């Protein structure tokens, strides 16, 4: 006899977790404005993200045994209709008799009390949906004119331009339509009981039909554009290439600078063909001056085309060949007079020359692109742009007749450009110069930075704000000005992170003093504050209490996080005011994985969210920290290991003493034992100036036997590691051991699993006995007392 299937809310949650993929989970977390720590946990979870999301939804009331309406509506709002239908099905299977669409009445729901007004609004919404549907039907008729046979190249180019304009119009219509649909769905949800069943289902059905119609039209638009593009390529390929004396050959058309200026190359660059195009590769002959004459026709290979009408990116992580290919295509498009909408330099900007060419980190030069509309420069975090570089970039913009916007991000800019002539050109041409880090734009008339707009402030605050160590005073002042503007206008700031720029806090707890000397006043509209000291410094009980007071002055504070510092074990009762407790915000010490209970005035492991965030950041154990902090860290790592939470790394900063032979645990300088962490990804031993013995290395390799990576830094190791039974992970390749005697940014060495000797990771050559002795002599000289 078959065992009857168990039903109920528990089985429903199990099946629901299986239905939610990572994309849907992150969309729901964003829609419901979950905290940053929760979203990071959901994003980094390996296999249990669905279960975690279900637990979180139940916790915040998005699902319950009696109602899943909030979930199904949110899924539909994110265009996950298939998942929404499947969720409704498994809810009906596991919760028979329950109404999946019965809304729970919110206590603060705003409803229209006038039935006449409700009926009138339903009629207005129905008319709006009808108008949108009629507009989409008219647009659908245009897609029937996609026959391309018999059309000339000129006619096809015109058709292609029409297709692009239609596609743009469709995007605008879809944006307006989806906003209207969202308004109607909110209205239906808030006034469900006052709307007649007929009106409700009619509006609901029309919104779903319109969503589906938008999706169908998007597919038709892409297909039509692709059809015209493919036909253009076919016509160009069918044309014979003349090679007589009066006509340049295809090889000559390629150009002396290694760029394709032939018809096919220009077409592929202009139309931005994707991987599914009929012809997606361009074989051309590069004019590489280092090759032999008999290799002049050597094939370069596949060149991935750019789309000038979209955003073009040159990323520092791209290969040098890829970056050169993009540069060549940009030059070709500019020479043909083809407009380029936007170019983003992602960490690839090195400097700009006097000639106007931009030097990239890869050693390449990006010349002046005359047809560029927007240039965005994303540097390395906190990079200082000199006044000369800044002036030259502005000069770059002033010489263009098409450029409309210059954007700088993740950098530190000078307060005033030196050239008034350049500023005047910027003003005349209406070029907007935006500094994204501070939400300020350049006023060319006064030569000063001003807040861009309240809309831009809202957008940037929604993403969060960071203050980096080493900024100029003027930069901090602009950032502080923006944050004060947000508070005055009640604009929520997602988070404020002080990245190693915190110095102290005033005695009344109302202002933070930065390393540069500027003061940051308490903010009323920040959701999370993250203070990272970066040096493991000791924060006194009085300072900690004042920082709690500073955070509690925000009306919407949710989290106060601390990193790379040591906090006191408790606080006196007088330092915790009723106002702090009423804010009910979370105080997290990410170094220890613990949260501070404002009522009990002690540290505890509050939830797995903090554990996962702390593990994701990695754990640093400093020698100078107290045994109190070390005990919290040991407890936190034990919980993480028991719950199989992946620990990114454990870094022992001069806190390693030895390995306990009896237990296999690491003995810290404080005398505490660090037990094995089964979910550890990397162990880092930084023992400055120490000469570790063969026993130390053997013990640490044994400790790391279940860990993928072990690193040694700023210390000296034996010339050879004995490969034996205890070192099976080395032989099998499961454990990678690296050693950098002078730091991670200097020369590093890896263990050869076959011999146990060190290998130079740059030259791939083994370290000889003589080289090891020379390294030892230099090490002794460097750290000689």
XYZ file of C-alpha atoms in Angstrom:
785
model
C 0.000 0.000 0.000
C 1.428 3.374 -1.060
C 2.286 5.803 1.683
C -0.081 8.802 1.548
C 1.611 12.027 0.485
C 2.170 14.525 3.307
C 0.519 17.871 2.720
C 0.612 21.165 4.549
C 2.518 24.410 4.746
C 5.847 22.679 5.438
C 5.801 20.582 2.236
C 4.638 23.694 0.345
C 7.717 25.612 1.547
C 10.006 22.726 0.547
C 8.574 22.696 -2.973
C 8.561 26.492 -3.167
C 12.300 26.583 -2.406
C 12.899 24.255 -5.368
C 10.954 26.546 -7.734
C 12.918 29.730 -6.963
C 16.054 30.144 -9.042
C 18.834 32.613 -8.157
C 17.577 35.249 -10.616
C 14.034 35.227 -9.188
C 15.371 35.276 -5.615
C 17.525 38.353 -6.185
C 14.717 40.156 -8.051
C 12.312 39.543 -5.155
C 14.915 40.627 -2.581
C 15.428 43.879 -4.495
C 11.695 44.455 -4.990
C 10.989 43.986 -1.289
C 14.034 46.084 -0.320
C 15.715 43.427 1.810
C 18.796 44.553 3.734
C 22.190 44.429 2.059
C 23.417 41.621 4.325
C 20.442 39.424 3.444
C 20.869 40.069 -0.292
C 24.587 39.257 -0.097
C 23.791 36.051 1.759
C 21.226 35.033 -0.859
C 23.622 35.863 -3.680
C 26.578 33.924 -2.265
C 24.625 30.926 -0.959
C 25.749 27.788 -2.748
C 22.802 25.414 -2.779
C 20.363 26.582 -0.161
C 19.423 30.034 -1.487
C 15.845 28.887 -2.148
C 15.396 27.645 1.414
C 16.940 30.810 2.838
C 14.639 32.958 0.722
C 11.556 31.001 1.822
C 12.550 31.423 5.479
C 13.042 35.155 4.961
C 9.691 35.523 3.146
C 7.878 33.815 5.985
C 9.709 35.945 8.539
C 8.603 39.230 6.904
C 5.057 38.031 6.202
C 5.255 37.596 2.428
C 3.894 34.044 2.724
C 1.760 32.378 5.367
C -0.450 29.268 5.591
C -3.443 31.454 4.674
C -1.986 33.751 2.014
C 0.632 33.833 -0.748
C -0.815 36.780 -2.692
C 2.185 39.043 -1.985
C 4.536 36.427 -3.433
C 2.554 35.650 -6.589
C 1.997 39.333 -7.343
C 5.695 40.084 -6.825
C 6.673 37.239 -9.168
C 4.302 38.576 -11.820
C 5.669 42.084 -11.331
C 9.151 40.682 -12.074
C 7.789 38.965 -15.227
C 8.189 35.500 -13.663
C 4.731 34.339 -14.728
C 5.754 30.699 -15.129
C 7.095 30.506 -11.592
C 4.006 32.323 -10.273
C 1.683 29.765 -11.877
C 3.748 26.867 -10.545
C 3.744 28.388 -7.039
C -0.058 28.682 -7.164
C -0.295 25.062 -8.297
C 1.845 23.622 -5.498
C 0.005 25.844 -2.986
C -3.338 24.372 -4.119
C -1.883 20.847 -3.917
C -0.453 21.240 -0.432
C -3.025 23.624 1.084
C -6.421 22.412 -0.215
C -9.319 24.683 0.663
C -7.148 27.780 1.055
C -7.620 30.790 -1.219
C -4.341 31.689 -2.847
C -5.601 35.109 -3.967
C -7.308 36.191 -0.780
C -5.490 39.358 0.226
C -4.552 40.118 3.784
C -5.830 43.576 4.659
C -2.950 45.839 5.689
C -3.580 47.999 8.700
C -2.516 51.132 6.856
C -4.088 50.315 3.471
C -5.295 53.439 1.640
C -8.695 52.756 0.085
C -11.213 54.780 -1.921
C -14.384 54.990 0.117
C -16.502 56.361 -2.701
C -17.798 53.476 -4.833
C -18.527 55.893 -7.679
C -14.913 57.029 -7.679
C -13.718 53.429 -7.750
C -15.967 52.598 -10.698
C -14.801 55.724 -12.546
C -11.167 54.861 -11.955
C -11.716 51.307 -13.192
C -13.200 52.758 -16.369
C -10.235 55.126 -16.807
C -7.770 52.292 -16.376
C -9.707 50.109 -18.827
C -9.574 52.926 -21.418
C -5.854 53.391 -20.838
C -5.231 49.680 -21.394
C -7.358 49.739 -24.558
C -5.373 52.678 -25.929
C -2.074 50.927 -25.191
C -3.292 47.727 -26.830
C -4.404 49.632 -29.957
C -0.995 51.309 -30.165
C 0.787 47.961 -29.948
C -1.482 46.561 -32.699
C -0.530 49.482 -34.960
C 3.126 48.792 -34.264
C 2.639 45.087 -34.981
C 1.424 46.055 -38.480
C 4.796 47.664 -39.212
C 6.582 44.386 -38.571
C 4.724 42.772 -41.498
C 6.761 44.974 -43.846
C 9.864 42.879 -43.316
C 10.255 41.424 -46.822
C 13.775 42.286 -47.955
C 13.977 40.524 -51.331
C 14.618 42.791 -54.300
C 15.584 45.808 -52.168
C 18.765 47.696 -52.989
C 21.495 48.416 -50.459
C 20.292 52.011 -50.124
C 16.715 50.850 -49.500
C 17.946 48.251 -47.015
C 19.939 50.873 -45.105
C 16.818 53.012 -44.927
C 14.791 49.984 -43.780
C 17.442 49.236 -41.159
C 17.209 52.782 -39.799
C 13.408 52.463 -39.667
C 13.772 49.191 -37.753
C 16.013 50.858 -35.181
C 13.599 53.767 -34.744
C 10.672 51.369 -34.373
C 12.629 49.353 -31.806
C 13.346 52.531 -29.835
C 9.683 53.572 -29.985
C 8.725 50.123 -28.752
C 11.074 50.427 -25.776
C 9.538 53.770 -24.848
C 6.014 52.403 -25.263
C 6.871 49.337 -23.203
C 8.328 51.488 -20.418
C 5.168 53.627 -20.303
C 2.945 50.566 -20.516
C 4.674 48.695 -17.708
C 4.432 51.782 -15.468
C 0.694 51.939 -16.201
C 0.320 48.223 -15.510
C 2.144 48.613 -12.203
C -0.195 51.456 -11.182
C -3.252 49.375 -12.068
C -1.966 46.308 -10.213
C -1.321 48.413 -7.103
C -4.848 49.835 -7.395
C -6.340 46.329 -7.692
C -4.392 45.083 -4.705
C -5.324 48.027 -2.471
C -9.024 48.093 -3.415
C -9.697 44.414 -4.011
C -12.795 44.123 -1.823
C -14.464 47.275 -3.205
C -14.038 46.323 -6.887
C -16.641 44.064 -8.470
C -15.455 40.623 -9.552
C -16.208 41.459 -13.188
C -14.175 44.686 -13.126
C -11.322 43.040 -11.234
C -10.908 40.100 -13.605
C -11.363 42.285 -16.683
C -8.575 44.644 -15.655
C -6.404 41.777 -14.479
C -6.834 39.928 -17.763
C -6.059 43.030 -19.827
C -2.850 43.756 -17.905
C -1.638 40.192 -18.489
C -2.548 40.386 -22.194
C -0.654 43.655 -22.553
C 2.449 42.242 -20.845
C 2.394 39.257 -23.204
C 1.910 41.544 -26.212
C 4.967 43.591 -25.228
C 7.044 40.399 -25.032
C 5.815 39.242 -28.475
C 6.534 42.628 -30.053
C 10.052 42.686 -28.593
C 10.749 39.322 -30.243
C 9.299 40.472 -33.570
C 11.345 43.667 -33.483
C 14.604 41.790 -32.928
C 13.764 39.251 -35.661
C 12.948 41.994 -38.170
C 16.132 43.904 -37.426
C 18.180 40.721 -37.743
C 16.542 39.843 -41.084
C 17.408 43.227 -42.605
C 20.950 43.059 -41.232
C 21.578 39.568 -42.635
C 20.311 40.605 -46.083
C 22.671 43.613 -46.097
C 25.617 41.362 -45.298
C 24.606 38.931 -48.056
C 24.487 41.733 -50.652
C 27.933 43.002 -49.633
C 29.437 39.508 -49.864
C 27.841 38.921 -53.300
C 29.490 42.085 -54.724
C 32.712 41.247 -56.650
C 35.886 42.905 -55.407
C 37.752 44.721 -58.156
C 41.519 44.508 -58.106
C 42.611 46.529 -61.146
C 45.050 49.394 -60.922
C 42.374 52.038 -60.486
C 40.516 50.318 -57.672
C 42.038 49.480 -54.298
C 42.071 45.806 -53.386
C 40.491 44.372 -50.259
C 43.963 44.168 -48.708
C 44.481 47.884 -49.337
C 41.053 48.712 -47.920
C 42.045 47.098 -44.646
C 44.179 50.150 -44.054
C 47.691 50.981 -42.999
C 46.821 51.215 -39.307
C 45.413 47.699 -39.038
C 41.741 48.668 -39.054
C 38.994 47.456 -41.371
C 37.559 50.236 -43.467
C 36.093 47.886 -46.055
C 32.338 47.790 -46.615
C 31.857 44.473 -44.817
C 33.913 45.571 -41.785
C 32.102 48.887 -41.548
C 28.707 47.168 -41.833
C 29.530 44.657 -39.109
C 30.830 47.382 -36.816
C 27.852 49.643 -37.472
C 25.107 47.074 -37.104
C 26.652 45.348 -34.069
C 26.010 41.791 -35.241
C 25.611 39.250 -32.475
C 26.622 35.621 -32.287
C 23.555 34.427 -34.147
C 24.151 36.511 -37.259
C 24.546 34.834 -40.632
C 28.080 36.198 -40.878
C 29.640 36.922 -37.505
C 33.376 36.842 -38.113
C 35.614 39.250 -39.912
C 38.830 37.856 -41.316
C 41.236 40.624 -42.099
C 44.952 41.120 -42.540
C 46.668 42.995 -39.726
C 49.509 45.320 -40.561
C 51.837 44.054 -37.846
C 55.257 45.559 -38.569
C 57.071 42.781 -36.739
C 55.906 39.968 -39.036
C 57.684 38.718 -42.155
C 56.625 39.814 -45.633
C 55.521 36.294 -46.548
C 53.097 36.359 -43.596
C 51.407 39.585 -44.680
C 48.119 37.780 -45.369
C 48.028 36.021 -42.001
C 44.516 35.683 -40.609
C 43.962 37.460 -37.323
C 40.841 35.494 -36.416
C 37.429 36.321 -35.045
C 36.835 39.970 -34.183
C 33.809 40.508 -31.997
C 31.992 43.562 -33.391
C 30.824 46.522 -31.352
C 27.433 48.223 -31.544
C 27.938 52.009 -31.808
C 24.264 52.641 -30.999
C 24.681 50.930 -27.631
C 27.333 51.085 -24.891
C 30.903 50.104 -25.783
C 33.210 49.013 -22.948
C 36.975 48.678 -22.760
C 37.597 46.607 -19.653
C 40.997 46.259 -18.001
C 40.287 42.528 -17.640
C 39.899 42.122 -21.409
C 42.849 40.746 -23.364
C 45.160 43.189 -25.113
C 43.956 41.847 -28.459
C 40.332 42.419 -27.512
C 41.063 46.002 -26.416
C 42.967 46.685 -29.647
C 40.057 45.290 -31.652
C 37.621 47.670 -29.933
C 39.970 50.628 -30.506
C 40.261 49.767 -34.211
C 36.494 49.527 -34.576
C 35.981 52.830 -32.754
C 38.477 54.527 -35.069
C 36.798 52.973 -38.090
C 33.353 54.139 -36.958
C 34.652 57.674 -36.307
C 36.308 57.821 -39.736
C 33.018 56.774 -41.340
C 31.161 59.463 -39.353
C 29.134 56.839 -37.446
C 27.831 58.183 -34.081
C 28.998 56.244 -31.006
C 26.511 56.497 -28.171
C 28.651 55.734 -25.121
C 32.159 54.526 -24.281
C 33.026 53.263 -20.790
C 36.639 52.738 -19.705
C 36.387 50.166 -16.897
C 39.587 50.433 -14.839
C 41.490 50.613 -18.152
C 42.263 54.369 -18.058
C 45.930 55.031 -17.270
C 46.425 58.664 -18.273
C 45.749 61.086 -21.122
C 48.490 62.516 -23.280
C 48.909 66.101 -24.381
C 47.935 65.026 -27.896
C 44.525 63.955 -26.604
C 45.142 60.222 -26.914
C 44.087 58.189 -23.882
C 46.743 55.756 -22.656
C 45.337 52.471 -21.347
C 46.871 50.221 -18.708
C 47.440 47.575 -21.395
C 49.942 49.887 -23.095
C 47.562 50.832 -25.906
C 46.534 54.275 -27.129
C 42.936 55.307 -27.719
C 42.975 58.269 -30.118
C 40.483 61.105 -30.178
C 37.056 59.739 -31.204
C 35.197 62.610 -32.846
C 31.763 60.926 -33.003
C 31.521 59.944 -29.326
C 28.458 61.179 -27.379
C 29.205 60.022 -23.800
C 32.580 59.150 -22.243
C 32.621 57.462 -18.805
C 35.915 56.884 -16.989
C 35.812 54.335 -14.163
C 39.220 54.245 -12.446
C 40.550 52.009 -9.707
C 38.861 52.786 -6.394
C 40.125 56.044 -4.906
C 42.494 56.820 -7.831
C 43.588 60.475 -7.854
C 43.148 62.255 -11.190
C 45.720 65.051 -11.430
C 44.782 68.559 -12.471
C 46.706 68.099 -15.739
C 44.862 64.871 -16.549
C 41.526 66.415 -15.675
C 42.182 69.476 -17.859
C 43.228 67.272 -20.776
C 40.060 65.176 -20.498
C 38.013 68.379 -20.554
C 40.067 69.519 -23.560
C 39.207 66.186 -25.173
C 35.536 66.994 -24.698
C 35.778 70.617 -25.791
C 37.306 69.634 -29.143
C 34.373 67.367 -29.985
C 31.282 68.690 -31.694
C 29.214 65.678 -30.631
C 30.225 64.886 -27.038
C 27.477 65.734 -24.547
C 28.569 64.094 -21.288
C 31.792 63.279 -19.417
C 31.443 60.991 -16.383
C 34.093 60.222 -13.738
C 33.592 57.387 -11.246
C 35.564 55.816 -8.356
C 38.180 58.561 -8.455
C 39.312 61.768 -6.778
C 39.133 64.891 -8.948
C 40.681 68.333 -8.451
C 38.367 71.064 -7.233
C 38.974 73.508 -10.098
C 40.354 72.962 -13.623
C 43.107 75.417 -14.470
C 42.106 76.365 -18.035
C 39.315 78.952 -18.250
C 39.342 78.607 -22.063
C 38.465 74.924 -21.781
C 35.671 75.700 -19.314
C 34.244 78.275 -21.689
C 34.203 75.701 -24.524
C 32.513 73.198 -22.231
C 29.875 75.802 -21.378
C 29.269 76.838 -24.997
C 28.847 73.259 -26.203
C 26.631 72.276 -23.263
C 28.806 69.341 -22.194
C 27.823 67.926 -18.825
C 30.753 66.899 -16.596
C 29.519 64.551 -13.862
C 31.464 63.287 -10.856
C 29.531 60.162 -9.912
C 31.215 59.535 -6.547
C 29.957 62.829 -5.133
C 26.789 63.286 -7.251
C 28.126 66.666 -8.349
C 28.468 68.193 -11.790
C 30.857 70.870 -12.959
C 29.491 74.380 -13.332
C 31.674 75.717 -16.185
C 30.621 79.305 -15.479
C 31.976 79.316 -11.919
C 34.447 76.447 -12.303
C 33.048 74.770 -9.193
C 31.277 71.506 -8.384
C 27.537 71.658 -7.659
C 24.929 69.043 -6.757
C 23.624 67.645 -10.027
C 19.902 67.179 -9.344
C 17.648 65.744 -6.687
C 16.851 62.855 -9.025
C 20.542 61.978 -9.403
C 20.991 62.238 -5.636
C 18.117 59.774 -5.179
C 19.666 57.350 -7.662
C 23.131 57.489 -6.102
C 21.821 57.253 -2.533
C 19.802 54.195 -3.546
C 23.091 52.546 -4.562
C 24.969 53.568 -1.416
C 27.881 55.922 -0.664
C 31.544 55.202 0.110
C 34.247 57.480 1.510
C 37.729 56.192 0.721
C 40.981 56.649 2.567
C 43.345 59.192 0.998
C 40.823 61.478 -0.681
C 41.561 65.187 -0.800
C 39.728 67.389 1.697
C 37.635 68.961 -1.062
C 36.357 65.541 -2.110
C 35.207 64.684 1.405
C 33.497 68.066 1.639
C 31.526 67.441 -1.569
C 30.467 63.972 -0.373
C 29.406 65.342 3.023
C 27.475 68.131 1.282
C 25.593 65.548 -0.790
C 24.755 63.425 2.280
C 23.464 66.479 4.156
C 21.366 67.384 1.110
C 19.896 63.858 1.182
C 19.038 64.151 4.874
C 17.444 67.579 4.452
C 15.277 66.236 1.619
C 14.510 62.927 3.413
C 16.221 60.885 0.686
C 17.085 57.388 2.000
C 20.776 56.466 1.787
C 21.129 52.710 1.316
C 24.445 52.612 3.155
C 27.379 54.808 4.119
C 30.756 53.071 4.240
C 33.766 54.763 5.818
C 36.658 52.887 4.204
C 39.621 53.443 6.545
C 38.884 57.174 6.753
C 37.317 57.234 10.274
C 39.418 58.936 12.956
C 37.196 59.693 15.963
C 33.802 60.925 17.146
C 32.982 64.074 19.075
C 32.179 63.892 22.792
C 28.460 64.528 22.224
C 28.190 61.786 19.565
C 26.846 64.116 16.870
C 29.838 64.337 14.497
C 32.445 61.941 13.125
C 35.925 63.329 12.460
C 37.583 61.888 9.358
C 41.304 61.221 8.885
C 41.491 64.344 6.705
C 40.089 66.503 9.523
C 36.620 67.048 8.017
C 33.597 66.397 10.207
C 30.598 64.329 9.151
C 27.420 65.330 11.024
C 24.788 62.810 12.076
C 22.481 61.915 9.185
C 18.740 61.394 9.538
C 18.137 59.292 6.402
C 20.852 56.640 6.279
C 19.848 52.977 6.538
C 23.233 51.407 7.248
C 26.598 52.715 8.444
C 29.740 50.612 7.965
C 32.888 51.745 9.792
C 36.074 49.993 8.671
C 39.184 51.180 10.495
C 41.543 48.893 8.570
C 44.179 48.565 11.285
C 42.598 46.439 14.003
C 42.510 49.466 16.322
C 40.934 49.359 19.759
C 37.601 51.203 20.123
C 36.953 52.155 23.748
C 33.610 51.625 25.497
C 32.959 55.375 25.571
C 33.748 55.754 21.853
C 31.574 52.754 21.012
C 28.645 54.241 22.970
C 29.007 57.567 21.139
C 29.006 55.781 17.766
C 25.771 54.034 18.754
C 24.294 57.441 19.564
C 25.503 58.804 16.207
C 23.765 55.999 14.307
C 20.548 56.223 16.338
C 20.016 59.796 15.142
C 18.979 58.436 11.761
C 15.214 57.982 11.550
C 15.557 54.884 9.340
C 18.742 53.255 10.656
C 18.745 49.467 10.285
C 22.378 48.383 10.633
C 25.584 49.673 12.206
C 28.558 47.524 11.154
C 32.171 47.510 12.336
C 35.192 45.972 10.583
C 38.902 45.649 11.248
C 38.699 46.949 14.808
C 38.248 45.698 18.354
C 35.101 46.597 20.278
C 34.505 46.418 24.056
C 32.851 43.319 25.601
C 30.043 45.335 27.189
C 28.770 48.847 27.942
C 27.448 50.464 31.112
C 23.661 50.690 31.323
C 23.772 54.497 31.381
C 25.293 54.610 27.885
C 22.266 52.951 26.229
C 19.341 55.338 26.017
C 15.704 54.295 25.490
C 15.868 56.123 22.150
C 18.611 53.784 20.930
C 16.612 50.713 21.926
C 13.450 52.063 20.303
C 15.289 52.408 16.964
C 15.684 48.612 17.050
C 18.719 48.642 14.757
C 21.265 45.881 14.385
C 24.861 46.366 15.583
C 27.202 43.919 13.841
C 30.857 43.258 14.541
C 31.798 41.546 11.297
C 35.292 40.570 12.484
C 33.756 38.361 15.159
C 30.468 37.366 13.498
C 28.562 38.638 16.545
C 25.859 41.250 17.111
C 25.513 43.565 20.108
C 22.283 43.173 22.078
C 21.300 46.702 23.133
C 19.054 45.386 25.899
C 21.511 42.904 27.436
C 24.546 45.011 26.487
C 26.537 41.977 25.380
C 27.685 40.248 22.195
C 25.870 37.224 20.811
C 25.379 35.333 17.567
C 22.078 36.830 16.509
C 21.401 35.030 13.232
C 23.064 33.160 10.407
C 22.919 36.241 8.182
C 25.709 37.937 10.121
C 27.678 34.666 10.141
C 27.437 34.355 6.363
C 28.377 37.977 5.738
C 31.376 37.735 8.077
C 32.493 34.468 6.478
C 32.132 36.001 3.033
C 34.414 38.884 4.019
C 37.005 36.604 5.580
C 38.302 36.487 9.156
C 41.447 38.326 10.270
C 42.920 37.376 13.640
C 45.358 40.042 14.882
C 48.055 39.379 17.446
C 47.356 42.621 19.314
C 43.648 41.906 19.807
C 42.414 40.823 23.212
C 41.508 37.302 24.258
C 37.882 38.514 24.401
C 37.859 39.137 20.654
C 39.729 35.912 19.929
C 37.163 33.936 21.951
C 34.310 35.497 19.977
C 36.082 34.636 16.722
C 36.680 31.028 17.803
C 33.000 30.675 18.731
C 31.869 32.232 15.473
C 34.138 29.958 13.355
C 32.905 26.909 15.241
C 29.283 27.810 14.443
C 30.201 28.471 10.799
C 31.924 25.098 10.510
C 29.020 23.260 12.156
C 26.585 24.858 9.700
C 28.860 24.307 6.681
C 29.090 28.042 5.950
C 31.966 28.699 3.562
C 34.708 30.842 5.155
C 36.495 32.863 2.483
C 39.772 32.930 4.376
C 41.307 32.975 7.850
C 44.289 35.317 8.034
C 46.566 35.072 11.065
C 48.360 38.433 11.345
C 51.344 37.633 13.592
C 48.932 35.660 15.796
C 50.233 32.177 14.887
C 52.358 30.513 17.584
C 52.427 26.787 16.743
C 50.354 23.721 15.866
C 49.166 21.514 18.714
C 50.416 18.034 17.799
C 47.807 16.256 19.940
C 44.684 17.979 18.542
C 45.889 19.360 15.200
C 44.566 22.796 16.213
C 46.504 26.035 15.768
C 47.776 27.634 18.970
C 47.409 31.421 18.853
C 49.720 33.895 20.573
C 46.912 34.518 23.063
C 47.081 30.835 24.063
C 43.674 29.986 22.579
C 43.219 27.089 20.185
C 41.906 27.568 16.654
C 40.221 24.251 15.772
C 39.927 23.005 12.216
C 37.253 24.729 10.141
C 35.867 22.221 7.650
C 34.364 24.902 5.384
C 37.543 27.017 5.078
C 38.645 28.065 1.564
C 42.055 29.574 2.375
C 44.407 29.819 5.351
C 46.868 32.736 5.365
C 49.837 32.778 7.761
C 51.488 36.197 7.962
C 54.323 35.912 10.456
C 56.477 38.992 9.880
C 60.192 38.281 10.240
C 59.746 34.717 11.531
C 61.694 31.690 10.314
C 59.202 28.848 10.384
C 60.525 25.353 10.960
C 59.799 22.213 9.018
C 57.549 21.163 11.893
C 55.536 24.395 11.611
C 55.019 23.914 7.870
C 54.147 20.221 8.221
C 51.619 20.973 10.958
C 49.972 23.769 8.974
C 49.750 21.595 5.848
C 48.103 18.896 7.936
C 45.718 21.482 9.431
C 44.821 22.638 5.897
C 44.323 19.139 4.485
C 40.617 19.872 3.785
C 41.323 23.418 2.576
C 42.048 24.288 -1.095
C 44.755 26.884 -0.419
C 47.469 27.695 2.125
C 49.569 30.888 1.938
C 52.657 32.031 3.854
C 53.694 35.690 3.882
C 56.546 37.854 5.269
C 58.245 34.800 6.770
C 60.985 32.340 5.757
C 60.396 28.657 5.041
C 62.638 25.584 4.584
C 63.977 24.940 1.081
C 62.129 21.655 0.713
C 58.948 20.147 2.133
C 59.061 16.386 2.725
C 56.312 14.704 0.722
C 54.905 11.865 2.797
C 51.712 10.315 4.077
C 50.621 13.456 5.869
C 50.924 15.484 2.679
C 48.615 13.502 0.441
C 46.619 16.709 -0.422
C 49.819 18.158 -1.941
C 50.478 15.113 -4.088
C 46.868 14.908 -5.297
C 46.770 18.616 -6.080
C 43.870 19.266 -3.674
C 45.959 21.727 -1.674
C 47.821 24.648 -3.241
C 50.652 26.107 -1.141
C 52.062 29.567 -1.908
C 54.834 31.551 -0.267
C 55.585 35.257 -0.716
C 58.537 36.205 1.554
C 58.254 39.945 0.815
C 54.469 40.306 0.507
C 51.655 39.293 -1.844
C 52.559 41.985 -4.407
C 56.150 40.690 -4.705
C 57.649 37.477 -6.039
C 55.785 34.343 -4.964
C 56.656 30.657 -4.918
C 54.612 27.457 -5.126
C 55.357 23.898 -4.001
C 56.172 21.280 -6.614
C 54.032 18.311 -5.465
C 56.468 15.799 -6.944
C 59.643 16.996 -5.207
C 58.416 19.222 -2.400
C 60.728 22.034 -3.581
C 59.759 25.628 -4.237
C 59.078 26.838 -7.791
C 59.230 30.470 -8.929
C 55.659 31.224 -10.109
C 56.936 33.740 -12.695
C 59.763 31.788 -14.350
C 58.332 28.337 -13.507
C 61.886 27.349 -12.518
C 62.760 25.492 -9.351
C 64.585 27.338 -6.556
C 68.138 25.999 -6.220
C 69.957 25.572 -2.907
C 72.145 28.567 -3.739
C 69.123 30.785 -4.527
C 67.411 29.685 -1.321
C 70.534 30.585 0.693
C 70.683 34.018 -0.961
C 67.007 34.578 -0.152
C 67.718 33.604 3.450
C 70.614 36.074 3.689
C 68.442 38.923 2.354
C 65.619 37.969 4.737
C 67.934 37.966 7.774
C 69.359 41.345 6.744
C 65.873 42.837 6.299
C 64.495 41.703 9.649
C 67.678 41.922 11.675
C 66.924 43.437 15.072
